[in-house]
Amino acid sequence: MIVIGNNVAGTTVAKAMRDADQAVDIDIYSEETTPYYPRPRLIDYLEGKVLEKDLPFYPLDWYQTHRLGLHLDHRAERIDRTEKRIQVQGRWELYDKLILATGSSAFVPPFLGLPKENVFTLRTLRDAKKIRELAAKSKRIIVIGGGLLGLETGRGLCSAFPELHITILESGEHLLMRQLDHEGADILQGWIEATGARVSVKAETEKILGDGSEAEGVMLKDGRRIDGDMIVISAGTRPNLQLAKDAGLKVNKGVVVDASLRTSDPDIFALGDVAEFSGQLWAMIPPALDEARIAARKILGQSSPDYSGTVPSNTLKVAGFDLTSVGTVRSLHEPPEPGIEEIRVTTADRGIYKKFVIKDGKMVGAILLGTKKEVVKVTKLIREGTPIEDIKDRLRDPSYTFN
Ligand SMILES: Cc1cc2nc3c(=O)[nH]c(=O)nc-3n(C[C@H](O)[C@H](O)[C@H](O)COP(=O)(O)OP(=O)(O)OC[C@H]3O[C@@H](n4cnc5c(N)ncnc54)[C@H](O)[C@@H]3O)c2cc1C
C-alpha cells in the first residue's frame, strides 16, 4: 500500500491499516520534512507555548515500530494507473492500493500587488516559523480573514507579542461567517476589540500596498488604507488536486469518492481535505479521522460500515473565548427554512449566547458562545439524533446545562 500525504488523514489511515493487518507493506510519502503534527498546534507554536521539537504527534521511531515506511521530503510527482505505480524523485514505486491524503493548501485571493516577501499564509510548520520570526520584529500586523483560523492566528500572535497592533479584516458582514450569526458575531467582536485588536467587517481587500518587495499595508475596495509591517492571509483552503487530475481521476471540488472512500479508480482511495464525499468538502480533522478508519478496512477488504458523513464541529481555540458551533447552523443569514425552528438565548450581560437549531423534534445544530459546559452533551444529542421534545422548553433558560 502507498499513502501520499502524512498529516492527520495519511497517518490515521496508515495506523488503522497496520492495526488491522500486521503483514501488509505500508509506505507513506510526504513532501513535508516533519513527521505528522496536528496543524492546530501551529497556533500554540506561534504563541510560543510549544517548541518545534514537541510538535510531532508520534516520534520517528513510532513509524519504525509500526513498520510504516515513512519517506519525508519525498513529493509524489505522478501516478501511472496503468502500471499501478507512482513516481517519486524520478523513481517508480509500485502499489496494490494507493491512498491519496494530499490535503489542501491555503488559498490566496488574487489581490493586486502580490507577491510580497512579508505576506504569508499559515498552513505548515515552515509558514509558522516565518510568521513568528517576522512578527517578533513587527509593530503592526494585518490579518485578512475573520474566520476561525484568522482569529486564532491574530490572538496567538497578540499573546506572544503583546506590543503588536493587530487589525483583522473580514470581507463578510461579520466575523465567523460560517459558524456564527449576526448576534453571536457581534458579541464576539466586542470581546476581541476589548483585547486591543481592531476588527473591520465588510472590509474587502483590493490591493496589497508597497512599491518594492515588502508590503506596507492594504487598500480596501471602499478606499480605506490600513498600514502594516506584515500581512497574514487567512482566506480558506483549496484541495491539492493536481496529482489526481493528471491521473484522470474524477475530480469536482475535490477528488470524488464513494461511501468506501474509493475514487473513480477502484484501486485508489482518497480521504481528508482532498476528498469530496456527497458533494461536500469538509476541510476539518474529525471527518479525516472518520474517513481514515473506514477506508483502512475497505482498502484491506475487511468488513466496515460505509462512510455517511460527519457532523461538523468547530471550536474557537482562543483562551478566554469559548465558542463552539456544531452541526447544521446554515440558516445563519436567512430566515430559517420551513420546518426549522431556532431557539436563541442571551444572558443579560451578553456573556453567554446560545442558539439551537431544531428540525423534526431533533437538534441538528447549535452555537454555544461564552460557555463550554454543554458542548459534549449538545454534540452528543446532535450526533445521535436524540429526540429533544421533552427538554425543548428548558433550552430557553440560559442556565440550563442539559443535566
Ligand atoms: C493552523 C491550523 C489550525 C487548524 N485548526 C483546526 C481545528 O482546530 N480543527 C479542525 O478540525 N481543523 C483544523 N484545521 C484544519 C485541519 O488541520 C485540516 O483539515 C487537516 O490537516 C486535513 O488533514 P489532511 O491529512 O487531509 O491534509 P493536510 O493536513 O493538508 O496534509 C496533507 C499532506 O500531504 C502532503 N502532500 C500533498 N501533496 C503531496 C505530494 N504530491 N507528495 C507528497 N506529499 C504531498 C502535504 O504537504 C501535506 O503535508 C487547522 C488548519 C490549520 C492550518
Tab-separated table of C-alpha atoms and ligand atoms in Angstrom:
chain	number	residue	atom	x	y	z
A	1	MET	CA	0.000	0.000	0.000
A	2	ILE	CA	1.181	3.509	-0.693
A	3	VAL	CA	-0.152	6.557	1.144
A	4	ILE	CA	0.597	10.021	-0.257
A	5	GLY	CA	0.474	12.644	2.490
A	6	ASN	CA	1.466	12.354	6.140
A	7	ASN	CA	-0.832	14.603	8.070
A	8	VAL	CA	-3.892	13.500	10.013
A	9	ALA	CA	-5.598	11.610	7.148
A	10	GLY	CA	-2.462	9.830	5.901
A	11	THR	CA	-1.151	8.908	9.330
A	12	THR	CA	-4.509	7.741	10.648
A	13	VAL	CA	-5.227	5.534	7.646
A	14	ALA	CA	-1.721	4.031	7.817
A	15	LYS	CA	-2.057	3.324	11.535
A	16	ALA	CA	-5.548	1.853	11.108
A	17	MET	CA	-4.284	-0.417	8.316
A	18	ARG	CA	-1.393	-1.582	10.490
A	19	ASP	CA	-3.737	-2.226	13.437
A	20	ALA	CA	-5.992	-4.303	11.170
A	21	ASP	CA	-3.237	-6.189	9.355
A	22	GLN	CA	0.230	-6.887	10.718
A	23	ALA	CA	1.632	-8.201	7.440
A	24	VAL	CA	0.740	-5.614	4.817
A	25	ASP	CA	3.522	-3.347	3.479
A	26	ILE	CA	2.765	0.339	4.003
A	27	ASP	CA	4.806	3.245	2.674
A	28	ILE	CA	3.995	6.908	3.269
A	29	TYR	CA	5.353	9.680	1.049
A	30	SER	CA	5.311	13.210	2.361
A	31	GLU	CA	6.602	16.395	0.826
A	32	GLU	CA	6.953	17.947	4.301
A	33	THR	CA	10.117	17.359	6.282
A	34	THR	CA	8.492	16.885	9.701
A	35	PRO	CA	6.514	13.771	10.638
A	36	TYR	CA	2.803	14.277	11.277
A	37	TYR	CA	1.978	17.206	13.539
A	38	PRO	CA	-1.594	18.365	14.224
A	39	ARG	CA	-1.999	21.702	12.452
A	40	PRO	CA	-3.973	23.318	15.324
A	41	ARG	CA	-0.723	23.064	17.317
A	42	LEU	CA	0.796	25.617	14.955
A	43	ILE	CA	-1.195	28.261	16.810
A	44	ASP	CA	0.410	27.102	20.072
A	45	TYR	CA	3.769	27.279	18.304
A	46	LEU	CA	3.055	30.866	17.162
A	47	GLU	CA	2.103	31.705	20.708
A	48	GLY	CA	5.389	30.246	21.974
A	49	LYS	CA	3.587	27.594	24.048
A	50	VAL	CA	5.064	24.681	22.087
A	51	LEU	CA	8.551	24.164	20.713
A	52	GLU	CA	9.232	22.778	17.256
A	53	LYS	CA	10.636	19.557	18.714
A	54	ASP	CA	7.382	18.903	20.575
A	55	LEU	CA	5.086	19.305	17.553
A	56	PRO	CA	5.201	15.790	16.030
A	57	PHE	CA	2.325	13.616	17.182
A	58	TYR	CA	4.455	10.452	17.061
A	59	PRO	CA	8.245	10.274	17.367
A	60	LEU	CA	10.131	8.996	14.330
A	61	ASP	CA	10.764	5.610	15.911
A	62	TRP	CA	6.983	5.076	16.214
A	63	TYR	CA	6.888	4.674	12.433
A	64	GLN	CA	9.626	2.048	12.640
A	65	THR	CA	7.914	0.182	15.476
A	66	HIS	CA	4.727	0.097	13.413
A	67	ARG	CA	6.660	-0.852	10.289
A	68	LEU	CA	5.431	2.146	8.368
A	69	GLY	CA	7.980	3.229	5.745
A	70	LEU	CA	7.968	6.998	6.145
A	71	HIS	CA	9.614	8.955	3.329
A	72	LEU	CA	9.813	12.605	4.363
A	73	ASP	CA	10.709	15.300	1.852
A	74	HIS	CA	9.544	12.965	-0.933
A	75	ARG	CA	6.977	14.576	-3.172
A	76	ALA	CA	4.920	12.194	-5.318
A	77	GLU	CA	5.117	13.607	-8.816
A	78	ARG	CA	2.916	11.372	-10.920
A	79	ILE	CA	0.521	8.441	-10.792
A	80	ASP	CA	0.657	5.826	-13.539
A	81	ARG	CA	-2.643	3.992	-13.147
A	82	THR	CA	-1.970	1.510	-15.928
A	83	GLU	CA	1.187	0.162	-14.303
A	84	LYS	CA	-0.103	0.913	-10.765
A	85	ARG	CA	2.926	2.945	-9.723
A	86	ILE	CA	3.822	6.432	-8.558
A	87	GLN	CA	6.842	8.499	-9.457
A	88	VAL	CA	8.862	9.935	-6.590
A	89	GLN	CA	12.181	11.704	-7.096
A	90	GLY	CA	12.442	10.149	-10.551
A	91	ARG	CA	11.962	6.552	-9.257
A	92	TRP	CA	8.852	4.451	-9.753
A	93	GLU	CA	7.207	2.757	-6.755
A	94	LEU	CA	4.583	0.053	-7.282
A	95	TYR	CA	1.308	-0.081	-5.348
A	96	ASP	CA	-1.555	-2.539	-4.886
A	97	LYS	CA	-3.761	0.177	-3.475
A	98	LEU	CA	-2.957	3.876	-3.444
A	99	ILE	CA	-4.322	6.287	-0.849
A	100	LEU	CA	-4.423	9.996	-1.630
A	101	ALA	CA	-4.197	12.016	1.568
A	102	THR	CA	-2.718	15.076	-0.117
A	103	GLY	CA	-4.873	17.518	1.833
A	104	SER	CA	-5.256	21.143	0.925
A	105	SER	CA	-3.267	24.354	0.649
A	106	ALA	CA	-4.001	27.864	1.818
A	107	PHE	CA	-5.961	29.874	-0.722
A	108	VAL	CA	-4.608	33.266	-1.730
A	109	PRO	CA	-7.187	35.517	-3.408
A	110	PRO	CA	-5.919	37.367	-6.480
A	111	PHE	CA	-5.202	40.666	-4.686
A	112	LEU	CA	-3.359	43.296	-6.665
A	113	GLY	CA	0.213	43.875	-5.535
A	114	LEU	CA	1.180	40.279	-4.754
A	115	PRO	CA	3.599	38.620	-4.231
A	116	LYS	CA	5.394	40.359	-1.358
A	117	GLU	CA	8.004	38.907	0.987
A	118	ASN	CA	6.148	39.840	4.166
A	119	VAL	CA	2.756	38.435	3.153
A	120	PHE	CA	2.105	34.940	4.472
A	121	THR	CA	-0.434	32.185	4.807
A	122	LEU	CA	-0.430	29.700	7.693
A	123	ARG	CA	-0.613	26.039	6.750
A	124	THR	CA	2.686	24.355	7.588
A	125	LEU	CA	5.372	24.498	10.228
A	126	ARG	CA	7.568	26.287	7.709
A	127	ASP	CA	4.900	29.022	7.377
A	128	ALA	CA	4.548	29.296	11.156
A	129	LYS	CA	8.306	29.712	11.593
A	130	LYS	CA	8.439	32.535	9.056
A	131	ILE	CA	5.420	34.277	10.598
A	132	ARG	CA	6.784	34.045	14.126
A	133	GLU	CA	10.206	35.265	13.102
A	134	LEU	CA	8.887	38.371	11.370
A	135	ALA	CA	6.151	39.067	13.939
A	136	ALA	CA	8.882	39.380	16.561
A	137	LYS	CA	10.282	42.363	14.616
A	138	SER	CA	6.958	43.931	13.582
A	139	LYS	CA	4.716	46.566	15.095
A	140	ARG	CA	1.511	46.274	13.070
A	141	ILE	CA	0.092	43.065	11.636
A	142	ILE	CA	-2.878	42.755	9.334
A	143	VAL	CA	-4.807	39.507	9.243
A	144	ILE	CA	-7.000	39.195	6.159
A	145	GLY	CA	-9.868	36.862	7.027
A	146	GLY	CA	-12.070	36.798	10.115
A	147	GLY	CA	-12.727	33.049	10.121
A	148	LEU	CA	-11.629	30.640	12.849
A	149	LEU	CA	-8.048	30.409	11.630
A	150	GLY	CA	-7.656	34.167	11.119
A	151	LEU	CA	-8.902	34.879	14.649
A	152	GLU	CA	-6.756	32.171	16.200
A	153	THR	CA	-3.683	33.417	14.321
A	154	GLY	CA	-4.347	37.002	15.396
A	155	ARG	CA	-4.844	36.078	19.027
A	156	GLY	CA	-1.848	33.723	19.018
A	157	LEU	CA	0.419	36.498	17.773
A	158	CYS	CA	-1.075	39.046	20.187
A	159	SER	CA	-0.386	36.874	23.171
A	160	ALA	CA	3.154	36.024	22.001
A	161	PHE	CA	3.993	39.648	21.221
A	162	PRO	CA	1.802	41.895	23.409
A	163	GLU	CA	3.182	45.086	21.829
A	164	LEU	CA	1.838	44.153	18.400
A	165	HIS	CA	-1.119	46.035	16.940
A	166	ILE	CA	-3.389	43.646	15.094
A	167	THR	CA	-6.074	44.507	12.587
A	168	ILE	CA	-8.419	41.768	11.420
A	169	LEU	CA	-10.139	42.417	8.104
A	170	GLU	CA	-13.261	40.434	7.270
A	171	SER	CA	-14.893	40.901	3.881
A	172	GLY	CA	-18.242	39.479	5.010
A	173	GLU	CA	-20.841	41.178	7.155
A	174	HIS	CA	-19.434	39.798	10.382
A	175	LEU	CA	-16.756	37.562	11.880
A	176	LEU	CA	-17.009	33.781	11.530
A	177	MET	CA	-19.473	33.884	8.658
A	178	ARG	CA	-19.571	30.058	8.547
A	179	GLN	CA	-20.086	29.461	12.258
A	180	LEU	CA	-21.942	32.419	13.744
A	181	ASP	CA	-24.998	34.527	13.182
A	182	HIS	CA	-25.043	38.332	13.471
A	183	GLU	CA	-25.939	38.381	17.127
A	184	GLY	CA	-23.226	35.946	18.209
A	185	ALA	CA	-20.605	37.581	15.979
A	186	ASP	CA	-21.404	40.980	17.407
A	187	ILE	CA	-20.755	39.718	20.934
A	188	LEU	CA	-17.528	38.014	19.858
A	189	GLN	CA	-16.280	41.119	18.055
A	190	GLY	CA	-16.830	43.138	21.218
A	191	TRP	CA	-14.720	40.688	23.206
A	192	ILE	CA	-11.916	40.741	20.634
A	193	GLU	CA	-11.857	44.533	20.452
A	194	ALA	CA	-11.705	44.701	24.226
A	195	THR	CA	-8.296	42.981	23.977
A	196	GLY	CA	-6.989	45.882	21.886
A	197	ALA	CA	-7.228	44.269	18.436
A	198	ARG	CA	-9.027	46.165	15.681
A	199	VAL	CA	-11.722	44.385	13.711
A	200	SER	CA	-13.107	45.694	10.439
A	201	VAL	CA	-16.023	43.905	8.813
A	202	LYS	CA	-17.267	44.432	5.245
A	203	ALA	CA	-13.595	45.173	4.619
A	204	GLU	CA	-12.821	43.825	1.171
A	205	THR	CA	-9.151	43.862	0.320
A	206	GLU	CA	-8.339	45.117	-3.148
A	207	LYS	CA	-4.629	45.689	-3.141
A	208	ILE	CA	-1.545	44.894	-1.117
A	209	LEU	CA	0.364	48.171	-0.930
A	210	GLY	CA	4.120	48.663	-1.258
A	211	ASP	CA	6.274	49.568	-4.241
A	212	GLY	CA	9.158	47.198	-3.572
A	213	SER	CA	9.273	43.594	-2.397
A	214	GLU	CA	7.729	44.438	1.001
A	215	ALA	CA	4.071	45.096	1.742
A	216	GLU	CA	3.305	48.320	3.600
A	217	GLY	CA	-0.390	47.809	4.086
A	218	VAL	CA	-3.683	47.078	2.416
A	219	MET	CA	-6.039	49.145	0.276
A	220	LEU	CA	-9.693	48.190	0.689
A	221	LYS	CA	-12.257	48.347	-2.101
A	222	ASP	CA	-14.014	51.227	-0.312
A	223	GLY	CA	-10.782	53.271	-0.483
A	224	ARG	CA	-9.667	52.835	3.127
A	225	ARG	CA	-5.948	52.272	3.713
A	226	ILE	CA	-4.628	50.134	6.575
A	227	ASP	CA	-0.909	50.217	7.302
A	228	GLY	CA	1.011	47.148	8.433
A	229	ASP	CA	4.538	45.686	8.535
A	230	MET	CA	3.334	42.189	7.747
A	231	ILE	CA	0.181	40.527	6.479
A	232	VAL	CA	-1.247	37.079	7.092
A	233	ILE	CA	-3.889	35.950	4.620
A	234	SER	CA	-6.399	33.509	6.041
A	235	ALA	CA	-8.930	33.098	3.272
A	236	GLY	CA	-9.701	29.399	3.314
A	237	THR	CA	-8.123	26.418	1.590
A	238	ARG	CA	-8.256	24.572	-1.701
A	239	PRO	CA	-7.661	20.819	-2.048
A	240	ASN	CA	-4.414	19.624	-3.642
A	241	LEU	CA	-5.903	18.052	-6.747
A	242	GLN	CA	-3.152	18.149	-9.334
A	243	LEU	CA	-1.918	14.566	-8.932
A	244	ALA	CA	-5.462	13.215	-9.154
A	245	LYS	CA	-6.361	15.435	-12.101
A	246	ASP	CA	-3.242	14.476	-14.037
A	247	ALA	CA	-4.034	10.822	-13.398
A	248	GLY	CA	-7.514	11.266	-14.892
A	249	LEU	CA	-9.417	10.543	-11.666
A	250	LYS	CA	-12.893	12.011	-11.296
A	251	VAL	CA	-12.475	15.416	-9.714
A	252	ASN	CA	-15.062	18.032	-8.844
A	253	LYS	CA	-14.348	20.459	-5.955
A	254	GLY	CA	-12.262	17.611	-4.519
A	255	VAL	CA	-11.390	14.075	-5.563
A	256	VAL	CA	-14.788	12.419	-5.790
A	257	VAL	CA	-15.146	9.385	-3.507
A	258	ASP	CA	-17.935	6.941	-2.714
A	259	ALA	CA	-19.028	5.617	0.679
A	260	SER	CA	-15.957	3.348	0.707
A	261	LEU	CA	-13.699	6.395	0.111
A	262	ARG	CA	-12.899	4.870	-3.277
A	263	THR	CA	-12.179	7.194	-6.188
A	264	SER	CA	-13.234	6.569	-9.788
A	265	ASP	CA	-10.307	4.086	-9.903
A	266	PRO	CA	-11.134	1.039	-7.718
A	267	ASP	CA	-7.505	0.753	-6.569
A	268	ILE	CA	-7.174	4.383	-5.481
A	269	PHE	CA	-8.772	5.851	-2.356
A	270	ALA	CA	-8.883	9.459	-1.184
A	271	LEU	CA	-9.626	10.931	2.232
A	272	GLY	CA	-9.227	14.019	4.359
A	273	ASP	CA	-9.237	17.538	2.957
A	274	VAL	CA	-8.640	16.365	-0.628
A	275	ALA	CA	-11.718	14.131	-0.773
A	276	GLU	CA	-15.220	15.176	-1.802
A	277	PHE	CA	-17.969	12.962	-0.460
A	278	SER	CA	-21.586	13.504	-1.401
A	279	GLY	CA	-20.793	16.914	-2.904
A	280	GLN	CA	-19.100	18.103	0.272
A	281	LEU	CA	-15.541	19.122	1.114
A	282	TRP	CA	-15.024	19.099	4.871
A	283	ALA	CA	-11.529	20.569	5.442
A	284	MET	CA	-11.638	19.554	9.110
A	285	ILE	CA	-9.968	16.973	11.301
A	286	PRO	CA	-12.978	14.914	12.541
A	287	PRO	CA	-14.092	13.842	9.022
A	288	ALA	CA	-10.488	12.924	8.147
A	289	LEU	CA	-10.387	10.645	11.212
A	290	ASP	CA	-13.758	9.038	10.457
A	291	GLU	CA	-12.871	8.513	6.806
A	292	ALA	CA	-9.426	7.087	7.550
A	293	ARG	CA	-10.758	4.460	9.940
A	294	ILE	CA	-13.413	3.305	7.476
A	295	ALA	CA	-11.118	3.475	4.444
A	296	ALA	CA	-8.432	1.352	6.144
A	297	ARG	CA	-10.769	-1.638	6.462
A	298	LYS	CA	-12.258	-1.174	2.997
A	299	ILE	CA	-8.765	-0.984	1.456
A	300	LEU	CA	-7.806	-4.233	3.173
A	301	GLY	CA	-11.051	-5.886	2.012
A	302	GLN	CA	-12.337	-6.184	5.590
A	303	SER	CA	-15.925	-5.527	6.603
A	304	SER	CA	-16.742	-1.974	7.641
A	305	PRO	CA	-19.803	0.236	7.693
A	306	ASP	CA	-19.931	2.727	4.844
A	307	TYR	CA	-18.969	6.348	5.396
A	308	SER	CA	-22.069	8.503	5.602
A	309	GLY	CA	-20.667	11.920	6.549
A	310	THR	CA	-19.563	13.606	9.769
A	311	VAL	CA	-21.399	16.095	11.956
A	312	PRO	CA	-19.158	19.168	11.694
A	313	SER	CA	-17.959	20.706	14.929
A	314	ASN	CA	-15.790	23.812	15.238
A	315	THR	CA	-14.272	25.304	18.333
A	316	LEU	CA	-12.511	28.631	18.530
A	317	LYS	CA	-9.336	27.823	20.417
A	318	VAL	CA	-8.586	31.195	21.913
A	319	ALA	CA	-8.047	31.429	25.654
A	320	GLY	CA	-10.972	33.147	27.319
A	321	PHE	CA	-13.279	32.988	24.278
A	322	ASP	CA	-15.406	29.866	24.339
A	323	LEU	CA	-17.140	29.260	21.069
A	324	THR	CA	-18.363	26.005	19.597
A	325	SER	CA	-20.518	25.543	16.552
A	326	VAL	CA	-21.872	22.033	15.900
A	327	GLY	CA	-23.929	20.533	13.109
A	328	THR	CA	-26.122	22.479	10.735
A	329	VAL	CA	-26.248	26.142	11.552
A	330	ARG	CA	-26.793	27.072	7.938
A	331	SER	CA	-29.828	29.251	8.319
A	332	LEU	CA	-27.459	31.851	9.737
A	333	HIS	CA	-28.169	34.620	7.346
A	334	GLU	CA	-31.636	33.921	6.042
A	335	PRO	CA	-34.878	33.265	7.869
A	336	PRO	CA	-34.958	29.582	8.850
A	337	GLU	CA	-36.238	27.148	6.201
A	338	PRO	CA	-39.743	25.775	6.736
A	339	GLY	CA	-39.687	23.062	9.380
A	340	ILE	CA	-36.616	24.532	11.105
A	341	GLU	CA	-37.037	26.132	14.495
A	342	GLU	CA	-34.375	28.279	16.122
A	343	ILE	CA	-34.116	28.966	19.836
A	344	ARG	CA	-31.783	31.804	20.846
A	345	VAL	CA	-30.775	32.637	24.389
A	346	THR	CA	-28.608	35.518	25.598
A	347	THR	CA	-27.758	36.313	29.191
A	348	ALA	CA	-28.417	39.859	30.390
A	349	ASP	CA	-24.705	40.738	30.425
A	350	ARG	CA	-24.238	39.218	26.939
A	351	GLY	CA	-21.606	36.935	28.434
A	352	ILE	CA	-23.351	33.874	27.021
A	353	TYR	CA	-25.149	33.430	23.729
A	354	LYS	CA	-26.679	30.125	22.647
A	355	LYS	CA	-28.562	29.152	19.554
A	356	PHE	CA	-30.194	25.772	18.961
A	357	VAL	CA	-31.441	24.664	15.551
A	358	ILE	CA	-34.245	22.109	15.705
A	359	LYS	CA	-35.790	20.013	12.954
A	360	ASP	CA	-38.345	17.210	13.262
A	361	GLY	CA	-38.090	17.257	17.060
A	362	LYS	CA	-34.303	16.785	16.992
A	363	MET	CA	-31.459	19.190	17.449
A	364	VAL	CA	-29.483	19.469	14.208
A	365	GLY	CA	-27.164	22.335	15.071
A	366	ALA	CA	-26.047	24.626	17.876
A	367	ILE	CA	-23.894	27.653	18.611
A	368	LEU	CA	-22.507	27.950	22.132
A	369	LEU	CA	-20.702	31.206	22.827
A	370	GLY	CA	-19.236	32.067	26.212
A	371	THR	CA	-19.888	28.606	27.635
A	372	LYS	CA	-18.368	25.185	27.216
A	373	LYS	CA	-20.235	23.262	29.897
A	374	GLU	CA	-22.823	21.953	27.451
A	375	VAL	CA	-20.555	21.246	24.482
A	376	VAL	CA	-20.134	17.492	24.987
A	377	LYS	CA	-23.807	16.874	25.742
A	378	VAL	CA	-25.101	19.050	22.903
A	379	THR	CA	-22.686	17.449	20.426
A	380	LYS	CA	-23.875	14.001	21.526
A	381	LEU	CA	-27.545	14.961	21.122
A	382	ILE	CA	-26.859	16.218	17.614
A	383	ARG	CA	-24.637	13.308	16.547
A	384	GLU	CA	-27.061	10.702	17.873
A	385	GLY	CA	-30.201	12.448	16.619
A	386	THR	CA	-31.850	12.154	20.047
A	387	PRO	CA	-35.458	13.480	20.233
A	388	ILE	CA	-35.458	16.641	22.376
A	389	GLU	CA	-39.175	17.465	22.705
A	390	ASP	CA	-39.077	16.857	26.481
A	391	ILE	CA	-36.283	19.410	27.058
A	392	LYS	CA	-37.143	21.903	24.330
A	393	ASP	CA	-38.829	24.424	26.613
A	394	ARG	CA	-35.923	24.354	29.016
A	395	LEU	CA	-33.497	25.362	26.248
A	396	ARG	CA	-34.818	28.907	26.611
A	397	ASP	CA	-33.412	29.083	30.120
A	398	PRO	CA	-29.845	30.475	29.868
A	399	SER	CA	-28.735	28.476	32.908
A	400	TYR	CA	-29.965	25.114	31.567
A	401	THR	CA	-26.970	22.771	31.156
A	402	PHE	CA	-28.548	19.507	29.886
A	403	ASN	CA	-28.179	17.553	33.116
B	1	LIG	C1	-3.251	26.452	11.820
B	1	LIG	C2	-4.383	25.484	11.540
B	1	LIG	C3	-5.288	25.185	12.545
B	1	LIG	C4	-6.325	24.293	12.302
B	1	LIG	N1	-7.192	24.012	13.308
B	1	LIG	C5	-8.161	23.102	13.112
B	1	LIG	C6	-9.037	22.730	14.162
B	1	LIG	O1	-8.945	23.259	15.266
B	1	LIG	N2	-9.988	21.796	13.935
B	1	LIG	C7	-10.110	21.185	12.713
B	1	LIG	O2	-10.976	20.323	12.557
B	1	LIG	N3	-9.296	21.511	11.688
B	1	LIG	C8	-8.324	22.450	11.855
B	1	LIG	N4	-7.501	22.784	10.820
B	1	LIG	C9	-7.685	22.098	9.526
B	1	LIG	C10	-7.028	20.706	9.596
B	1	LIG	O3	-5.694	20.835	10.019
B	1	LIG	C11	-7.112	20.002	8.248
B	1	LIG	O4	-8.479	19.737	7.991
B	1	LIG	C12	-6.305	18.706	8.276
B	1	LIG	O5	-4.941	18.964	8.469
B	1	LIG	C13	-6.503	17.936	6.989
B	1	LIG	O6	-5.688	16.803	7.038
B	1	LIG	P1	-5.214	16.049	5.728
B	1	LIG	O7	-4.307	14.957	6.206
B	1	LIG	O8	-6.379	15.682	4.888
B	1	LIG	O9	-4.421	17.119	4.857
B	1	LIG	P2	-3.210	18.094	5.168
B	1	LIG	O10	-3.140	18.431	6.603
B	1	LIG	O11	-3.315	19.185	4.174
B	1	LIG	O12	-1.935	17.208	4.821
B	1	LIG	C14	-1.662	16.762	3.527
B	1	LIG	C15	-0.189	16.469	3.415
B	1	LIG	O13	0.070	15.882	2.142
B	1	LIG	C16	1.251	16.456	1.601
B	1	LIG	N5	1.236	16.330	0.145
B	1	LIG	C17	0.413	16.953	-0.730
B	1	LIG	N6	0.728	16.606	-1.987
B	1	LIG	C18	1.753	15.728	-1.900
B	1	LIG	C19	2.524	15.005	-2.865
B	1	LIG	N7	2.280	15.114	-4.170
B	1	LIG	N8	3.516	14.199	-2.417
B	1	LIG	C20	3.778	14.063	-1.091
B	1	LIG	N9	3.094	14.741	-0.121
B	1	LIG	C21	2.087	15.533	-0.537
B	1	LIG	C22	1.166	17.902	2.066
B	1	LIG	O14	2.432	18.534	2.009
B	1	LIG	C23	0.664	17.729	3.495
B	1	LIG	O15	1.743	17.511	4.368
B	1	LIG	C24	-6.462	23.695	11.019
B	1	LIG	C25	-5.558	24.011	9.995
B	1	LIG	C26	-4.533	24.893	10.253
B	1	LIG	C27	-3.551	25.233	9.147
